[in-house]
mmCIF file of C-alpha atoms in Angstrom:
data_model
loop_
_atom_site.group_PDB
_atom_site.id
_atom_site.type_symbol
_atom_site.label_atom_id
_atom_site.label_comp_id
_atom_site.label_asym_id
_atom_site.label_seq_id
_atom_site.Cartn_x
_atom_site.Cartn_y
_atom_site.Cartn_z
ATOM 1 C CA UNK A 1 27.552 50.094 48.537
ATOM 2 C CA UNK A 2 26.322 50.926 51.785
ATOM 3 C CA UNK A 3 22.676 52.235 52.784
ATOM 4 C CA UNK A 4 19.578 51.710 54.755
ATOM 5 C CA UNK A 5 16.637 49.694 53.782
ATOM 6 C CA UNK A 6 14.850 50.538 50.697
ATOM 7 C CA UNK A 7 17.525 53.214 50.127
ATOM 8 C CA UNK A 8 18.379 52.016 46.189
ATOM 9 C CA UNK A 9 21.352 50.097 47.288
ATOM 10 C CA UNK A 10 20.961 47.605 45.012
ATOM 11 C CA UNK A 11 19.618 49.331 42.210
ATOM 12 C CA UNK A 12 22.412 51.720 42.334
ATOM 13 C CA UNK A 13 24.965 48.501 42.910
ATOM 14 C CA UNK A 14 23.414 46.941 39.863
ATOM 15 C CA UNK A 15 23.737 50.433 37.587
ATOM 16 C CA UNK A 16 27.337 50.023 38.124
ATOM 17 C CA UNK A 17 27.947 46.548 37.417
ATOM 18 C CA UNK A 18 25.305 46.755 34.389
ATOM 19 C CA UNK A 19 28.349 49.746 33.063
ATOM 20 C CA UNK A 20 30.966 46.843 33.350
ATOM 21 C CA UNK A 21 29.088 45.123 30.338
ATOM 22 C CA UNK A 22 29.629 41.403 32.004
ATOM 23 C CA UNK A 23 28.091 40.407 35.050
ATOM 24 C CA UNK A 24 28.471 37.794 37.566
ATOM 25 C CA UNK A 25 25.507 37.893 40.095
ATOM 26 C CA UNK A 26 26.178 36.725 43.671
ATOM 27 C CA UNK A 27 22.861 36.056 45.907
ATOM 28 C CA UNK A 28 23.524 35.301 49.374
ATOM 29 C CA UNK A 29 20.169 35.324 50.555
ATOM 30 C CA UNK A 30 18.662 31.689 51.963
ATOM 31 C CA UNK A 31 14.855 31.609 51.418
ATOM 32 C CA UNK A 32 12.495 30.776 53.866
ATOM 33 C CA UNK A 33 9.730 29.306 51.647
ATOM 34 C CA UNK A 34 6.926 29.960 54.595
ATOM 35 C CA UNK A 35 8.497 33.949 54.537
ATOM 36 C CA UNK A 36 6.245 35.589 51.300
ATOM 37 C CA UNK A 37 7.213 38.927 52.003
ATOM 38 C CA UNK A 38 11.492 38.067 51.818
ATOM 39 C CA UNK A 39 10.323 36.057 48.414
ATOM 40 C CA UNK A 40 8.507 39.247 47.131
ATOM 41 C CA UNK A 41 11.571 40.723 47.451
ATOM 42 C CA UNK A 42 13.539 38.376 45.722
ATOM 43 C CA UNK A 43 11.273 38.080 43.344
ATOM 44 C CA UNK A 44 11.530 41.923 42.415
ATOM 45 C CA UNK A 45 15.203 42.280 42.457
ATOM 46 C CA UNK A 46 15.008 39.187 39.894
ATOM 47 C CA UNK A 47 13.266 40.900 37.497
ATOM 48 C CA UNK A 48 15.389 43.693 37.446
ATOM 49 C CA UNK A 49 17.870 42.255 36.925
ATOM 50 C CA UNK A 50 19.196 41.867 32.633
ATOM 51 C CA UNK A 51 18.424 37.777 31.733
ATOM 52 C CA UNK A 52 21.925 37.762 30.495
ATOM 53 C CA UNK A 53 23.480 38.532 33.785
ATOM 54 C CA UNK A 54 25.197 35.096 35.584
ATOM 55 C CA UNK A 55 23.606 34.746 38.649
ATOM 56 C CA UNK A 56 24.841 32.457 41.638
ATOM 57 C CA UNK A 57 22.640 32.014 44.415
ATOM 58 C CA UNK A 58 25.616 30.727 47.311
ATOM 59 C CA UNK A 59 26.129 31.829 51.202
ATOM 60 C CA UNK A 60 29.657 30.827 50.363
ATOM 61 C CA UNK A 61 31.093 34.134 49.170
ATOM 62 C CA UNK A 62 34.481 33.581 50.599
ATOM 63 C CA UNK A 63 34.452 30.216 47.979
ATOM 64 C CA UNK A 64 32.664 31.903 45.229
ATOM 65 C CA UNK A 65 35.218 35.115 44.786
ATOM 66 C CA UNK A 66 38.039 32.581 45.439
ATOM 67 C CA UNK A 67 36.841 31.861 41.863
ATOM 68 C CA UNK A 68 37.108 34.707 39.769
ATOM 69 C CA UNK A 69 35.163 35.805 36.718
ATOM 70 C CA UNK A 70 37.505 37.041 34.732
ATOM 71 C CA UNK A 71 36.110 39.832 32.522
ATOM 72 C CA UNK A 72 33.132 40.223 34.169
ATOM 73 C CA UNK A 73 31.723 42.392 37.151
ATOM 74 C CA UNK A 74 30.926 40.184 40.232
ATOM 75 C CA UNK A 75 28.018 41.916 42.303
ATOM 76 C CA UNK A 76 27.516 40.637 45.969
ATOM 77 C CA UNK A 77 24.221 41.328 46.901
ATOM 78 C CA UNK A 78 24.023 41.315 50.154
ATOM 79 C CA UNK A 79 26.672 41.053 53.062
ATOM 80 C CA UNK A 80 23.170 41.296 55.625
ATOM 81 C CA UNK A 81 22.244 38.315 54.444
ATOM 82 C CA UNK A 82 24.925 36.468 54.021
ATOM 83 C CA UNK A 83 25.566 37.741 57.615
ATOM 84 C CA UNK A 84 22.258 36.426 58.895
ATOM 85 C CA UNK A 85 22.956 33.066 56.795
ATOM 86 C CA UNK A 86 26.308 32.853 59.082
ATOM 87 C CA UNK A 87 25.195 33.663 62.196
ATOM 88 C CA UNK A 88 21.737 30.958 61.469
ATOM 89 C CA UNK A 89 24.418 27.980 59.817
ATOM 90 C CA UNK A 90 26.331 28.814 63.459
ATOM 91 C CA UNK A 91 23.239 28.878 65.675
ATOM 92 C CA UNK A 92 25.068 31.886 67.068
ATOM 93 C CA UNK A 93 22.504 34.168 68.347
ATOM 94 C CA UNK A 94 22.882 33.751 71.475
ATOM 95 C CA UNK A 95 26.612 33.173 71.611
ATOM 96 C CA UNK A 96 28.836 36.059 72.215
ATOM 97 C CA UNK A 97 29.922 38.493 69.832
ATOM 98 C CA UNK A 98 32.370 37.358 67.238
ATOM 99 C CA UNK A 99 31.254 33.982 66.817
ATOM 100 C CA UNK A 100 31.568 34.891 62.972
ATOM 101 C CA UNK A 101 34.703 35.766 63.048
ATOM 102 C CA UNK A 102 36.497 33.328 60.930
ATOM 103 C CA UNK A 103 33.593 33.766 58.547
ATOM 104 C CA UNK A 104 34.097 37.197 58.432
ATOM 105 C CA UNK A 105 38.168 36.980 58.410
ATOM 106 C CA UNK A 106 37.672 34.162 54.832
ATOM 107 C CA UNK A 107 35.276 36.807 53.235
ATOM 108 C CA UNK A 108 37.385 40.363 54.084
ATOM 109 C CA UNK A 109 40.218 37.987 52.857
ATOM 110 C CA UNK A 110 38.472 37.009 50.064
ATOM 111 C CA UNK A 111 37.478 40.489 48.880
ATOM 112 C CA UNK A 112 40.885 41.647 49.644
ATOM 113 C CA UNK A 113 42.550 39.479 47.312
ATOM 114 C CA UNK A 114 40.250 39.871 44.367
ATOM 115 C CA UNK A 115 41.077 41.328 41.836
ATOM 116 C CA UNK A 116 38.658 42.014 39.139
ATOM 117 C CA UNK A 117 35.956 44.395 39.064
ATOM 118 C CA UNK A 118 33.686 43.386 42.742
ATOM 119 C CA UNK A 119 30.536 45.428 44.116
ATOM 120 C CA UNK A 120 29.417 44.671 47.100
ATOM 121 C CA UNK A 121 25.792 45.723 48.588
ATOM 122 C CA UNK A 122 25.801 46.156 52.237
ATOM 123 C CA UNK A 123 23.298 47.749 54.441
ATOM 124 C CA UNK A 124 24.044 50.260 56.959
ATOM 125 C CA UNK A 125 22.095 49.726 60.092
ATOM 126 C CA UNK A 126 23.825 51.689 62.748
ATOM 127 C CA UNK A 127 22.025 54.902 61.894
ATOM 128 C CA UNK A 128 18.610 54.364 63.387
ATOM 129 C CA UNK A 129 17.108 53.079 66.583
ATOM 130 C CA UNK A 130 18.719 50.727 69.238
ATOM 131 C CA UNK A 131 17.333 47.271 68.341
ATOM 132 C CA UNK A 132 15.577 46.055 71.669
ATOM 133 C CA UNK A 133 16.320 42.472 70.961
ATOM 134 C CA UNK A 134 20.096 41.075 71.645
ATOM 135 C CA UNK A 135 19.729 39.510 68.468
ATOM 136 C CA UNK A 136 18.703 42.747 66.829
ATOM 137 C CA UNK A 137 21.990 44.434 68.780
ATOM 138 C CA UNK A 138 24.100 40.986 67.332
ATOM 139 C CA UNK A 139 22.935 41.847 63.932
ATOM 140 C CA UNK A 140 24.084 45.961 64.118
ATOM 141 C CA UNK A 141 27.697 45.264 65.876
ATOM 142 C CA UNK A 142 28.475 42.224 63.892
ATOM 143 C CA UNK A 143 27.473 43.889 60.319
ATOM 144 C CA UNK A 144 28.975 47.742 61.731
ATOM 145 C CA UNK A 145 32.429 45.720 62.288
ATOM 146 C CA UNK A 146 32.251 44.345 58.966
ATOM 147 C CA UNK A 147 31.444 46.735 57.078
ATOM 148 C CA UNK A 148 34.416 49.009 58.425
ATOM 149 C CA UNK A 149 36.584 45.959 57.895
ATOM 150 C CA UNK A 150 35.283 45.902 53.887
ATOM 151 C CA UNK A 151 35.698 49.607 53.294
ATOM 152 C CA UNK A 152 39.127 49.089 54.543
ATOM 153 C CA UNK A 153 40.254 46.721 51.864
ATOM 154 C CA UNK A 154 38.128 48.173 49.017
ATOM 155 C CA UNK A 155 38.797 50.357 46.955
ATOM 156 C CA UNK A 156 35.739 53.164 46.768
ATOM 157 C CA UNK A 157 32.521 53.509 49.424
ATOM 158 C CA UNK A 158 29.944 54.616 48.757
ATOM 159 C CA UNK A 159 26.939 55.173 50.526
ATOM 160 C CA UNK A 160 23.221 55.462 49.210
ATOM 161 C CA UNK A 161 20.171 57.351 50.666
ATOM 162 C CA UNK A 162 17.115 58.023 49.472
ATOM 163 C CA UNK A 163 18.151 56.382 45.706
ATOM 164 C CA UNK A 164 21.279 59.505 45.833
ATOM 165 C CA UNK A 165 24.697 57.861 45.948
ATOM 166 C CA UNK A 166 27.614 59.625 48.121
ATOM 167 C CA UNK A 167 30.779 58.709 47.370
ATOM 168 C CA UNK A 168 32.753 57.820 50.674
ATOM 169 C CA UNK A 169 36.195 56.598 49.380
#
């Protein structure tokens, strides 16, 4: 599930795993507790999500779909952020592109090899303006590369803008 911020994403990611009856939740995010605005967020896609759903709040998503929920839907939500997470846990945003890559290698592994039903929420960031920070440029290359290397190994693509899905693969 690809898109751009505030596209319905997530809402759309979380319509198909709700179909799937049983659903394991995966929240990469790390929160700052001094960043009110991220925690809003949180906050809202907690709510929407059904009290009956599994949720596991881990930046270890290579470890966490090692582990599969059989019967259920797992739902990453989202690859930015475990992204960021990576890049902050390797203090690599100043270090040359690729520093990830073993992180990134364990999770397209990872996703490769699973085998029950996995939707993964991923934003698309290479559409819009040139971020004029190198860290901002970091963020686009590193999450364009993975991306293409997740829609490689999954099975459908789909992208979402303004809340209408488009089926890619």
């Amino acid at each position: 599930m690809l898109g751009g911020a505030r596209s319905g994403k997530s809402a759309f990611a979380e319509q198909l795993a709700a179909a799937s009856g049983v659903v394991r939740y995966l929240a990469t995010s790390v929160p700052d507790p001094d960043d009110h605005d991220f925690a809003e967020r949180i906050a809202r896609h907690r709510e929407r999500r059904p009290g009956d759903w599994s949720v596991v709040e881990s930046v270890d998503a290579a470890a966490v779909l090692a582990d599969p929920a059989p019967g259920a839907a797992t739902l990453v939500d989202d690859i930015g952020t475990w992204l960021t997470a990576r890049i902050d846990a390797l203090n690599a945003w100043d270090s040359p592109r690729g520093t990830v890559t073993p992180d990134v290698e364990a999770l397209v592994s990872a996703v490769a090899d699973y085998r029950d039903r996995l939707i993964i929420v991923s934003p698309e960031v290479g559409m819009g303006v040139i971020p004029a920070t190198r860290s901002g440029r970091l963020f686009r290359d590193e999450i364009g590369i993975l991306n293409q290397r997740l829609a490689a190994v999954c099975d459908e693509a789909f992208l979402v803008v303004a809340g209408l899905p488009v089926r890619l693969k």
